[in-house]
Amino acid sequence: MNPDVCINTEKISFGYAVSREVTEQYALHCHNFYEVYCFLEGDVDYLVEGRHYKPRANSLLLLSPHAFHGVRVNSTAPYKRYSLHFHPELLSRERRSVLLRAFPQSGRAEEREIYFEDGEKYRLPAFLESLEECALLPEPFREQLLPIRLEALLSEIAVMSAAAAPDSKDETENRVTEILFYMNKHLSEPITLDDISAHFYISKHHLNKVFRRATGTTVMDYLMRKRVVYAQLLLNNGCHAKEAAFSSGFGDYSSFYRAYVKTLGHTPGKDRGTFLAVSEQMRQETVAVHVHGQDM
């Protein structure tokens, strides 16, 4: 486990990280890549799409593209973890659906269990260490072996997921899960807080109160962030900025532009037609402390 050894390309980012900085709040964010986090040591809490997790040593967390997540570091005890971000194009087409079966396919954590505490039982730390060893190999040998070792890890995760049983949820968590499902389903439509309030027969005040307690943010802030990340994906794939704005649910370009800059810190034009900006963001979050907290 070497913090100085990492993999960082346009389609995969992987590394081992250690940090000690305490954070008072969750630094909520999301990516356009699949993510795997292996928690090794520390005193932290995870928040994913309104669900809270207290990780144990060698536990695993799986995230699909666009899933909002954050970590809160509670003490200066060393926070150690492996983090992996990858694009599905790295996987062979004929095995892709099987290898990704453990991940929620729409980015919604409620579809299946995403947190596992028996990673050591399935030798997952060893698979992660094999990825770390791959980073030290010379090119093009590393490029040839990297997809093979990634698929080996994901195949074991798929087996672990198939053997696990989902935990039950309480009534409040079920209600927030329903709200998240509704918002994700209507992400590109012009829905408002009034619409959501009316659909679930709940006052706007109580709706925001329950939602903030579960997710760490308000209903409309969540919706705005989710739309921005979806627009970023469209831009990465070559979509024009105005088309991305309206396709992601923004009523006008000016509001989209302001939200984009506020959320991502740069203009939409920087992301059009390239994955380089996303890759650099992933690299920074994987090997260093996040500006407003720490990536998971």
mmCIF file with all atom_site columns, N, CA and C in Angstrom, residues 8 20 28 33 44 64 92 106 113 117 119 146 155 165 183 193 220 242 249 270 283-284 288:
data_model
loop_
_atom_site.group_PDB
_atom_site.id
_atom_site.type_symbol
_atom_site.label_atom_id
_atom_site.label_alt_id
_atom_site.label_comp_id
_atom_site.label_asym_id
_atom_site.label_entity_id
_atom_site.label_seq_id
_atom_site.pdbx_PDB_ins_code
_atom_site.Cartn_x
_atom_site.Cartn_y
_atom_site.Cartn_z
_atom_site.occupancy
_atom_site.B_iso_or_equiv
_atom_site.pdbx_formal_charge
_atom_site.auth_seq_id
_atom_site.auth_comp_id
_atom_site.auth_asym_id
_atom_site.auth_atom_id
_atom_site.pdbx_PDB_model_num
ATOM 1  N N  . ASN A 1 8   ? -3.679  6.643   -13.387 1.00 0.00 ? 8   ASN A N  1
ATOM 2  C CA . ASN A 1 8   ? -4.535  7.757   -13.770 1.00 0.00 ? 8   ASN A CA 1
ATOM 3  C C  . ASN A 1 8   ? -4.541  7.920   -15.284 1.00 0.00 ? 8   ASN A C  1
ATOM 4  N N  . ARG A 1 20  ? -5.592  12.712  7.339   1.00 0.00 ? 20  ARG A N  1
ATOM 5  C CA . ARG A 1 20  ? -5.879  12.890  8.760   1.00 0.00 ? 20  ARG A CA 1
ATOM 6  C C  . ARG A 1 20  ? -6.755  14.109  9.035   1.00 0.00 ? 20  ARG A C  1
ATOM 7  N N  . LEU A 1 28  ? -20.466 16.577  -0.462  1.00 0.00 ? 28  LEU A N  1
ATOM 8  C CA . LEU A 1 28  ? -21.257 15.834  -1.437  1.00 0.00 ? 28  LEU A CA 1
ATOM 9  C C  . LEU A 1 28  ? -20.798 16.134  -2.861  1.00 0.00 ? 28  LEU A C  1
ATOM 10 N N  . PHE A 1 33  ? -18.344 8.198   -13.553 1.00 0.00 ? 33  PHE A N  1
ATOM 11 C CA . PHE A 1 33  ? -17.665 6.915   -13.615 1.00 0.00 ? 33  PHE A CA 1
ATOM 12 C C  . PHE A 1 33  ? -18.215 5.971   -12.544 1.00 0.00 ? 33  PHE A C  1
ATOM 13 N N  . VAL A 1 44  ? -14.749 7.359   10.159  1.00 0.00 ? 44  VAL A N  1
ATOM 14 C CA . VAL A 1 44  ? -15.469 8.141   9.157   1.00 0.00 ? 44  VAL A CA 1
ATOM 15 C C  . VAL A 1 44  ? -16.908 7.652   9.037   1.00 0.00 ? 44  VAL A C  1
ATOM 16 N N  . SER A 1 64  ? -22.512 3.880   -8.613  1.00 0.00 ? 64  SER A N  1
ATOM 17 C CA . SER A 1 64  ? -22.736 4.006   -10.045 1.00 0.00 ? 64  SER A CA 1
ATOM 18 C C  . SER A 1 64  ? -22.555 5.457   -10.469 1.00 0.00 ? 64  SER A C  1
ATOM 19 N N  . SER A 1 92  ? -14.613 -5.951  -21.264 1.00 0.00 ? 92  SER A N  1
ATOM 20 C CA . SER A 1 92  ? -14.995 -6.637  -22.495 1.00 0.00 ? 92  SER A CA 1
ATOM 21 C C  . SER A 1 92  ? -16.511 -6.572  -22.659 1.00 0.00 ? 92  SER A C  1
ATOM 22 N N  . SER A 1 106 ? -28.894 2.744   -12.447 1.00 0.00 ? 106 SER A N  1
ATOM 23 C CA . SER A 1 106 ? -29.359 4.113   -12.721 1.00 0.00 ? 106 SER A CA 1
ATOM 24 C C  . SER A 1 106 ? -28.742 5.110   -11.758 1.00 0.00 ? 106 SER A C  1
ATOM 25 N N  . GLU A 1 113 ? -28.180 -3.523  -2.571  1.00 0.00 ? 113 GLU A N  1
ATOM 26 C CA . GLU A 1 113 ? -27.209 -3.196  -1.532  1.00 0.00 ? 113 GLU A CA 1
ATOM 27 C C  . GLU A 1 113 ? -25.898 -2.775  -2.177  1.00 0.00 ? 113 GLU A C  1
ATOM 28 N N  . GLU A 1 117 ? -19.520 -5.714  4.161   1.00 0.00 ? 117 GLU A N  1
ATOM 29 C CA . GLU A 1 117 ? -18.533 -5.772  5.235   1.00 0.00 ? 117 GLU A CA 1
ATOM 30 C C  . GLU A 1 117 ? -17.686 -7.039  5.211   1.00 0.00 ? 117 GLU A C  1
ATOM 31 N N  . GLY A 1 119 ? -15.481 -7.998  2.764   1.00 0.00 ? 119 GLY A N  1
ATOM 32 C CA . GLY A 1 119 ? -14.522 -7.921  1.674   1.00 0.00 ? 119 GLY A CA 1
ATOM 33 C C  . GLY A 1 119 ? -13.338 -8.856  1.827   1.00 0.00 ? 119 GLY A C  1
ATOM 34 N N  . LEU A 1 146 ? -4.037  -4.306  -17.252 1.00 0.00 ? 146 LEU A N  1
ATOM 35 C CA . LEU A 1 146 ? -4.949  -3.536  -16.419 1.00 0.00 ? 146 LEU A CA 1
ATOM 36 C C  . LEU A 1 146 ? -6.401  -3.964  -16.570 1.00 0.00 ? 146 LEU A C  1
ATOM 37 N N  . SER A 1 155 ? -15.358 -9.330  -11.009 1.00 0.00 ? 155 SER A N  1
ATOM 38 C CA . SER A 1 155 ? -16.014 -10.640 -10.987 1.00 0.00 ? 155 SER A CA 1
ATOM 39 C C  . SER A 1 155 ? -16.197 -11.131 -9.558  1.00 0.00 ? 155 SER A C  1
ATOM 40 N N  . ALA A 1 165 ? -27.589 -10.362 1.231   1.00 0.00 ? 165 ALA A N  1
ATOM 41 C CA . ALA A 1 165 ? -29.023 -10.056 1.359   1.00 0.00 ? 165 ALA A CA 1
ATOM 42 C C  . ALA A 1 165 ? -29.167 -8.605  1.769   1.00 0.00 ? 165 ALA A C  1
ATOM 43 N N  . MET A 1 183 ? -37.284 11.851  -8.289  1.00 0.00 ? 183 MET A N  1
ATOM 44 C CA . MET A 1 183 ? -36.463 12.934  -8.827  1.00 0.00 ? 183 MET A CA 1
ATOM 45 C C  . MET A 1 183 ? -35.532 12.445  -9.929  1.00 0.00 ? 183 MET A C  1
ATOM 46 N N  . LEU A 1 193 ? -40.381 22.181  -6.431  1.00 0.00 ? 193 LEU A N  1
ATOM 47 C CA . LEU A 1 193 ? -40.608 21.724  -5.066  1.00 0.00 ? 193 LEU A CA 1
ATOM 48 C C  . LEU A 1 193 ? -42.097 21.526  -4.822  1.00 0.00 ? 193 LEU A C  1
ATOM 49 N N  . MET A 1 220 ? -34.064 20.941  -3.843  1.00 0.00 ? 220 MET A N  1
ATOM 50 C CA . MET A 1 220 ? -33.736 21.630  -5.076  1.00 0.00 ? 220 MET A CA 1
ATOM 51 C C  . MET A 1 220 ? -32.228 21.720  -5.308  1.00 0.00 ? 220 MET A C  1
ATOM 52 N N  . LYS A 1 242 ? -26.026 24.520  -25.091 1.00 0.00 ? 242 LYS A N  1
ATOM 53 C CA . LYS A 1 242 ? -27.454 24.849  -24.992 1.00 0.00 ? 242 LYS A CA 1
ATOM 54 C C  . LYS A 1 242 ? -28.311 23.589  -25.016 1.00 0.00 ? 242 LYS A C  1
ATOM 55 N N  . GLY A 1 249 ? -32.768 19.465  -17.981 1.00 0.00 ? 249 GLY A N  1
ATOM 56 C CA . GLY A 1 249 ? -33.873 19.984  -17.182 1.00 0.00 ? 249 GLY A CA 1
ATOM 57 C C  . GLY A 1 249 ? -33.825 21.444  -16.820 1.00 0.00 ? 249 GLY A C  1
ATOM 58 N N  . LYS A 1 270 ? -15.570 24.177  -21.072 1.00 0.00 ? 270 LYS A N  1
ATOM 59 C CA . LYS A 1 270 ? -14.341 23.453  -20.731 1.00 0.00 ? 270 LYS A CA 1
ATOM 60 C C  . LYS A 1 270 ? -14.532 21.947  -20.818 1.00 0.00 ? 270 LYS A C  1
ATOM 61 N N  . ARG A 1 283 ? -8.287  12.219  -10.491 1.00 0.00 ? 283 ARG A N  1
ATOM 62 C CA . ARG A 1 283 ? -6.948  12.006  -10.000 1.00 0.00 ? 283 ARG A CA 1
ATOM 63 C C  . ARG A 1 283 ? -6.691  12.793  -8.720  1.00 0.00 ? 283 ARG A C  1
ATOM 64 N N  . GLN A 1 284 ? -7.119  14.061  -8.740  1.00 0.00 ? 284 GLN A N  1
ATOM 65 C CA . GLN A 1 284 ? -6.894  14.905  -7.574  1.00 0.00 ? 284 GLN A CA 1
ATOM 66 C C  . GLN A 1 284 ? -7.656  14.388  -6.367  1.00 0.00 ? 284 GLN A C  1
ATOM 67 N N  . ALA A 1 288 ? -5.358  12.964  -3.141  1.00 0.00 ? 288 ALA A N  1
ATOM 68 C CA . ALA A 1 288 ? -5.142  14.100  -2.243  1.00 0.00 ? 288 ALA A CA 1
ATOM 69 C C  . ALA A 1 288 ? -6.423  14.475  -1.535  1.00 0.00 ? 288 ALA A C  1
#
